[in-house]
Short mmCIF file of C-alpha atoms in Angstrom, two decimals:
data_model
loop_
_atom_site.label_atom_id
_atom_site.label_comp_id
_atom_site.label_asym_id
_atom_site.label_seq_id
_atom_site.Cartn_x
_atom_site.Cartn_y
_atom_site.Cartn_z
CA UNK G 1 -16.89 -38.32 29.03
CA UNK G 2 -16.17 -41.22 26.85
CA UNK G 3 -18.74 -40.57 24.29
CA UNK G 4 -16.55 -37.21 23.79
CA UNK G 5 -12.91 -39.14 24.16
CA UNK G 6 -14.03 -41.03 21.27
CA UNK G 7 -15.51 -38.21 18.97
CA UNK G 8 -12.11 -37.08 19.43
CA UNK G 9 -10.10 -39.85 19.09
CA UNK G 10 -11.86 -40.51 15.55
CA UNK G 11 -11.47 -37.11 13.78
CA UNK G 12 -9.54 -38.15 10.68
CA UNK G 13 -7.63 -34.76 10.59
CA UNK G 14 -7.09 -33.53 14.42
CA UNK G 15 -5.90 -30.04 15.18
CA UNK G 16 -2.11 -30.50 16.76
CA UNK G 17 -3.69 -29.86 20.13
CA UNK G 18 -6.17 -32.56 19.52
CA UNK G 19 -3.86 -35.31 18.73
CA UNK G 20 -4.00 -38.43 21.67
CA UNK G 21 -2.04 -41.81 21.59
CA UNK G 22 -4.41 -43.03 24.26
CA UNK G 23 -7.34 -42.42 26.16
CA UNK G 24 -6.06 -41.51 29.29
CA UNK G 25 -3.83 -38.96 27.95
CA UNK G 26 -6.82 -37.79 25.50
CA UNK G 27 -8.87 -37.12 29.07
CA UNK G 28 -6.05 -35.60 31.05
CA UNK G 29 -5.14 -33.27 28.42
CA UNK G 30 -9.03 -31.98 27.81
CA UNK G 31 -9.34 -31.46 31.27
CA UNK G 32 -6.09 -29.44 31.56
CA UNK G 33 -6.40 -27.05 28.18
CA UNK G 34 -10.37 -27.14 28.14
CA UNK G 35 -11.88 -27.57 31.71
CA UNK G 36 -12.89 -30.00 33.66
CA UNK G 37 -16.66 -30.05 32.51
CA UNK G 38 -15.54 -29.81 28.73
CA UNK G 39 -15.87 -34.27 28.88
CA UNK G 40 -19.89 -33.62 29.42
CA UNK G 41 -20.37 -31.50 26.31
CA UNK G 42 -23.48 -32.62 25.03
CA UNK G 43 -24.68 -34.65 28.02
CA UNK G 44 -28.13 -32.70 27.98
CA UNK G 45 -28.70 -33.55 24.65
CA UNK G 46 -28.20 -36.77 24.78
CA UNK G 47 -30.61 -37.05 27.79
CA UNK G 48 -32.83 -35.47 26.11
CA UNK G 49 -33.34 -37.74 22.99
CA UNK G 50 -32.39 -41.29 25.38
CA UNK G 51 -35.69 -41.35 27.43
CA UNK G 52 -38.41 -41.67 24.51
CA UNK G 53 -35.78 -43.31 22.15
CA UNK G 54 -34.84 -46.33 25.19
CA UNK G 55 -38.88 -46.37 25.79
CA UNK G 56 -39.78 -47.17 22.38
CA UNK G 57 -36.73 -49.12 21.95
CA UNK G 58 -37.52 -51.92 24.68
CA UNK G 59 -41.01 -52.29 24.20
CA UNK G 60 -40.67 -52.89 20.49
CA UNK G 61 -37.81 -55.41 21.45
CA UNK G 62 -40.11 -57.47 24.19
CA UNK G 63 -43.09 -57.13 21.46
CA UNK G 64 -41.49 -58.95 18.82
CA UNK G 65 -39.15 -61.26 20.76
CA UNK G 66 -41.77 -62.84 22.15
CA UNK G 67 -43.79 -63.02 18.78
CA UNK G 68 -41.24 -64.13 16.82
CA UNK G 69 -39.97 -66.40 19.33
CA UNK G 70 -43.21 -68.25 19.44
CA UNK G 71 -43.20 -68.74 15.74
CA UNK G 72 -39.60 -69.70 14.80
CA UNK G 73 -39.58 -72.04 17.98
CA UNK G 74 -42.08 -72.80 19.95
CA UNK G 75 -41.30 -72.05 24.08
CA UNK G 76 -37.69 -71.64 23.18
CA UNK G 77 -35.31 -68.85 22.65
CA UNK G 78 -34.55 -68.10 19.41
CA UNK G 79 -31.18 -66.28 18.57
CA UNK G 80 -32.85 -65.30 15.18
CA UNK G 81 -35.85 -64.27 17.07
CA UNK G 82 -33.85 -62.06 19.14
CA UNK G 83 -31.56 -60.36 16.48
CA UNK G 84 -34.42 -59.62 14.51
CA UNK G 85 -36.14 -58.09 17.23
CA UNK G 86 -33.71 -56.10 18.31
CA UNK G 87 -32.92 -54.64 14.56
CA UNK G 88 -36.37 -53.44 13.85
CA UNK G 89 -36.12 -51.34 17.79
CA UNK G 90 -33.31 -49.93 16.29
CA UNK G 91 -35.32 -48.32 13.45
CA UNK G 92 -37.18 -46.51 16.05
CA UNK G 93 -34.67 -45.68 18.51
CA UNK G 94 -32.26 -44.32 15.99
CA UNK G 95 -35.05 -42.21 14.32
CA UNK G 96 -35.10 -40.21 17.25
CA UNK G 97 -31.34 -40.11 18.16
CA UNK G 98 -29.96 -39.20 15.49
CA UNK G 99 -30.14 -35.72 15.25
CA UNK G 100 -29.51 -35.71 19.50
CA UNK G 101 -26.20 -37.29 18.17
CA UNK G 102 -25.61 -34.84 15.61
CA UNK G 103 -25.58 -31.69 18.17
CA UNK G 104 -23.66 -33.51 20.46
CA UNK G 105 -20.52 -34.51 18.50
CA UNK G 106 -20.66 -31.11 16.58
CA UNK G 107 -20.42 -29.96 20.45
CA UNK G 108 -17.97 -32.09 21.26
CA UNK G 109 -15.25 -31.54 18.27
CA UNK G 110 -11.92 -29.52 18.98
CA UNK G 111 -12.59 -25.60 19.15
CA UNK G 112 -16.53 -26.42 17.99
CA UNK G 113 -18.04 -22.80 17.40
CA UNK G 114 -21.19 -23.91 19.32
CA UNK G 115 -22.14 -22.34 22.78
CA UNK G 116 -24.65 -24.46 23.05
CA UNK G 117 -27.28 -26.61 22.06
CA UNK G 118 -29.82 -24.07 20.83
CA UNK G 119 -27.56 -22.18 18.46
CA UNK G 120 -26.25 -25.47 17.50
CA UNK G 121 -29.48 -26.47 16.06
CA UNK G 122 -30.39 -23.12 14.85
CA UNK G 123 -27.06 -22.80 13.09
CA UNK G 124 -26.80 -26.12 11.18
CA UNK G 125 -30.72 -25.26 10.44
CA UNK G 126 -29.83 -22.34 8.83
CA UNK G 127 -26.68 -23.21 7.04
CA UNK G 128 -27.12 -26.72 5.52
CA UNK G 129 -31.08 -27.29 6.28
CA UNK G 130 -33.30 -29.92 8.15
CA UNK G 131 -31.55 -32.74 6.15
CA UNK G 132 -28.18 -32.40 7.78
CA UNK G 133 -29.37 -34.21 11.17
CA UNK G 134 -30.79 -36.72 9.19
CA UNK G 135 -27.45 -37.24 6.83
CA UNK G 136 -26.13 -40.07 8.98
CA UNK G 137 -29.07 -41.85 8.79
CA UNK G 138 -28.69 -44.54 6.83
CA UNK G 139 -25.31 -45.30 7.99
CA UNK G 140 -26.22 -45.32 12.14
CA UNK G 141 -28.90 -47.77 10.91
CA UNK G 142 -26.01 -49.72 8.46
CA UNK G 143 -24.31 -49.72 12.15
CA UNK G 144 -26.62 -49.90 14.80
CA UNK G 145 -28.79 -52.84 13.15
CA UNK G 146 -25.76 -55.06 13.24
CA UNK G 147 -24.38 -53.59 16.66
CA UNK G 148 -27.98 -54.16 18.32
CA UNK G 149 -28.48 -57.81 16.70
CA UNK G 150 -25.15 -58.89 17.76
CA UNK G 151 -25.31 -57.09 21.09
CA UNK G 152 -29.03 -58.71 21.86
CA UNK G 153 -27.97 -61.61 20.69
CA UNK G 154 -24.69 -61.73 23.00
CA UNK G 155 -26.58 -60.96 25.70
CA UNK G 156 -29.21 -63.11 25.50
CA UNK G 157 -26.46 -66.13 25.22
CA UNK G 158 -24.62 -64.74 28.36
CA UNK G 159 -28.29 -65.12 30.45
CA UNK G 160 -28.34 -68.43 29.35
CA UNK G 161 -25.18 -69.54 30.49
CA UNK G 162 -25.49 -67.70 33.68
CA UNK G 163 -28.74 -67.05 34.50
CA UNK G 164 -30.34 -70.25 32.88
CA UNK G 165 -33.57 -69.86 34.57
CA UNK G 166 -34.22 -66.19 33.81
CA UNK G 167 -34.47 -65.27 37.53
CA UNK G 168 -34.22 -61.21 38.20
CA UNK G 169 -30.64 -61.20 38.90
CA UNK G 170 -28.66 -57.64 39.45
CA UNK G 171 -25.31 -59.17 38.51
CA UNK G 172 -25.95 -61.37 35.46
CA UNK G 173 -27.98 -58.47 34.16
CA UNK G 174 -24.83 -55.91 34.71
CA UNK G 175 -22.05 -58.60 33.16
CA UNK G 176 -24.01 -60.07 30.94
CA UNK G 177 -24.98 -56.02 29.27
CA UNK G 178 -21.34 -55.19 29.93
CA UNK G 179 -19.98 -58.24 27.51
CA UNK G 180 -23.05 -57.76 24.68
CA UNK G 181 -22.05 -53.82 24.62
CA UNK G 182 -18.11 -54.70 24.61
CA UNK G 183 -18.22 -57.44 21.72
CA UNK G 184 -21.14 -55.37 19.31
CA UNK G 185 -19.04 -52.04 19.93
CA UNK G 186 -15.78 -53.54 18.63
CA UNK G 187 -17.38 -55.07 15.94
CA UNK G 188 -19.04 -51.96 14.35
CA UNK G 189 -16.12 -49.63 15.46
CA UNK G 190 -15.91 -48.87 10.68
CA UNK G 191 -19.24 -47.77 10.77
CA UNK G 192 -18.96 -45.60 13.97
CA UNK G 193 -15.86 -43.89 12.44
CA UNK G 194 -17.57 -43.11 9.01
CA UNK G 195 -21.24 -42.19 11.25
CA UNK G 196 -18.71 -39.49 13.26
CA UNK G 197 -17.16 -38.21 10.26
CA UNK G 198 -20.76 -37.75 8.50
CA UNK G 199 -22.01 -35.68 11.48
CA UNK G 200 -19.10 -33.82 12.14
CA UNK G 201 -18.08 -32.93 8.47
CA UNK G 202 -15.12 -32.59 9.17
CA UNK G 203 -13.75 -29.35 7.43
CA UNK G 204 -9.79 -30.06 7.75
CA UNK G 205 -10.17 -33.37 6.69
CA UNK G 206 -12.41 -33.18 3.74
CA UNK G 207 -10.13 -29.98 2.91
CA UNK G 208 -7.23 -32.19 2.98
CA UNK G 209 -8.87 -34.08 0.26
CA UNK G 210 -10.46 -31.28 -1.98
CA UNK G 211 -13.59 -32.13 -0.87
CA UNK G 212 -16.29 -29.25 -1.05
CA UNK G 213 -19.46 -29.24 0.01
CA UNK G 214 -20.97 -31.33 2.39
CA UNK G 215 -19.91 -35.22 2.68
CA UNK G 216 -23.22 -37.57 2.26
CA UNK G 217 -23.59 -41.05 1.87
CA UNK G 218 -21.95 -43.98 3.30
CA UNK G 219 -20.09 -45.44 0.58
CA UNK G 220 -18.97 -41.91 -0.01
CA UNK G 221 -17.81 -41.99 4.00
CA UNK G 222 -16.03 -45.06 3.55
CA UNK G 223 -13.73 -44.11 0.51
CA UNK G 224 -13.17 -40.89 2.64
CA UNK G 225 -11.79 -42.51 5.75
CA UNK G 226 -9.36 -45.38 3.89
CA UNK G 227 -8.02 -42.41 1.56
CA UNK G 228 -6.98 -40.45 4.95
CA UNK G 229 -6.32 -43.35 7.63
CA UNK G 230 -6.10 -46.78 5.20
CA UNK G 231 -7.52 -50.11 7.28
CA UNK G 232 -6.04 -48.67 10.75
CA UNK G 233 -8.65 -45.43 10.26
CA UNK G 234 -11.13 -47.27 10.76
CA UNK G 235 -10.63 -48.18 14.03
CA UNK G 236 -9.68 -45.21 15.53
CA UNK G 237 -10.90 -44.47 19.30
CA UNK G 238 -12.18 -48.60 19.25
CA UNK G 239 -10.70 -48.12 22.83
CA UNK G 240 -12.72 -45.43 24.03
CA UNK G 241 -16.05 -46.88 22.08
CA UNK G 242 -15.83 -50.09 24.26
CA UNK G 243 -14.61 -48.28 27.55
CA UNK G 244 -18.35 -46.30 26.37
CA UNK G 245 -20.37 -49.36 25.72
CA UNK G 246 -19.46 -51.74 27.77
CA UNK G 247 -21.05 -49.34 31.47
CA UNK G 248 -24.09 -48.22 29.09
CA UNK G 249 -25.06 -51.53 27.78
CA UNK G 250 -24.79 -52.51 31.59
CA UNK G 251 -26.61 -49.92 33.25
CA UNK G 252 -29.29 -50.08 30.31
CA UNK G 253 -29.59 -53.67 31.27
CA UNK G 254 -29.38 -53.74 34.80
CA UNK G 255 -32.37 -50.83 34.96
CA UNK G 256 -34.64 -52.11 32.11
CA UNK G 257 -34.31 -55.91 33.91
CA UNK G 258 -35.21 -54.13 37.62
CA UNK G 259 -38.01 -52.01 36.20
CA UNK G 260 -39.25 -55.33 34.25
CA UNK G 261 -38.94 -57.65 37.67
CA UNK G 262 -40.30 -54.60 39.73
CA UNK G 263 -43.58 -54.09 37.37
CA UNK G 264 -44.18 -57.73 36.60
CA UNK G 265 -43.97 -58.54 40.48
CA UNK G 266 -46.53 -55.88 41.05
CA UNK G 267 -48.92 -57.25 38.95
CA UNK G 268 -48.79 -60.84 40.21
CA UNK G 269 -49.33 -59.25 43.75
CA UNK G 270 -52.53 -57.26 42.61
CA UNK G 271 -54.28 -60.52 40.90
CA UNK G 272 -53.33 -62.72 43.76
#
């Protein structure tokens, strides 16, 4: 439901009936004028792409931390290690996310024409070609390499001021995920605005603006969003992107740590 509040709550030009001040109100008033499953628009989706993408993802981060750890300091923990790490998963995580993340915010818009997520595909196919899941590209990557170095980064600080001795830990795991996801969300909150706009091309807004065609680009995106919102555009729905990352970044944590304990336990047991 979030990732849909905050879809919303960044459209640059919202219909009159799509207009929130907060993100309670923004949830109570979907519910009421579009149903009560309307907030999980584009759940499927989303599960769909998050299984391979989170696979790769982890196992690329492990792989190099531990590389790269050993050769910028030798049986420590490097913070550089660890950013870097977790910006080249990134590349292969948002690869196969992106266009997931296209269909599910052009589901999740005010009165989207979409019925689902076949004719969603089909249709943007058809109309504006294989390139248009692909548009935002360069711009999740402009945002989710800095969002993933600071959030890896974060959370590997918060482990070592409460879990110092890297001991499989439930709560650590879920508060130490919950903080990383917080501070990298708010921190990229720009980029996520001009990503939405790019995927959602907008029609009233980049009609407001004379704007035909199809928006591409991120500098284009960025001159787009100050000429309609000014500094304050860019951090529209910041509340609902945090309320979003900081549970995901949590549960992400909490099950890749268990699954990590779990396996590595079970191999000690069948060598001893």
């Amino acid at each position: 439901p979030c990732a849909l509040l905050q879809t919303r709550m960044q459209s640059l030009q919202p219909d009159p009936k799509a207009q929130y001040r907060s993100v309670y109100e923004a949830l109570k008033k979907i519910v009421l004028t579009e149903g009560l499953w309307r907030p999980l628009r584009g759940i499927n989706v989303t599960m769909l792409g998050a299984g391979p993408a989170h696979a790769m993802y982890f196992a690329c981060y492990e792989k190099m931390k531990k590389s790269l750890s050993e050769a910028l300091q030798q049986g420590g923990n490097s913070h550089l290690a660890n950013g870097i790490a977790g910006s080249v998963a990134t590349l292969l995580h948002d690869a196969v996310m992106n266009p997931a993340e296209v269909v599910k915010q052009r589901m999740q818009m005010f009165n989207s024409p979409y019925k689902s997520v076949l004719s969603c595909v089909r249709t943007v196919q058809r109309t504006e070609g294989f390139g248009a899941f692909y548009r935002s590209y360069t711009t999740q990557l402009t945002m989710n390499v800095p969002f993933q170095a600071i959030h890896f980064i974060t959370y590997e600080f918060m482990q070592e001021h409460i879990n110092p001795h890297r001991h499989y830990n439930p709560r650590s795991h879920i508060v130490s995920g919950a903080v990383a996801g917080a501070v990298a969300a708010a921190a990229t909150t720009p980029l996520d605005v001009c990503k939405t706009l790019l995927n959602t091309q907008e029609n009233t807004a980049l009609s407001s603006l004379r704007i035909s065609g199809h928006l591409s680009g991120m500098v284009n995106a960025f001159r787009t969003v100050y000429r309609l919102g000014g500094l304050w555009g860019f951090f529209r729905g910041v509340q609902a992107r945090v309320i979003y990352q900081m549970p995901s970044t949590a549960i992400a944590w909490s099950v890749y740590e268990f699954f990590k304990y779990f396996l590595t336990k079970h191999k000690l047991e069948k060598r001893t």
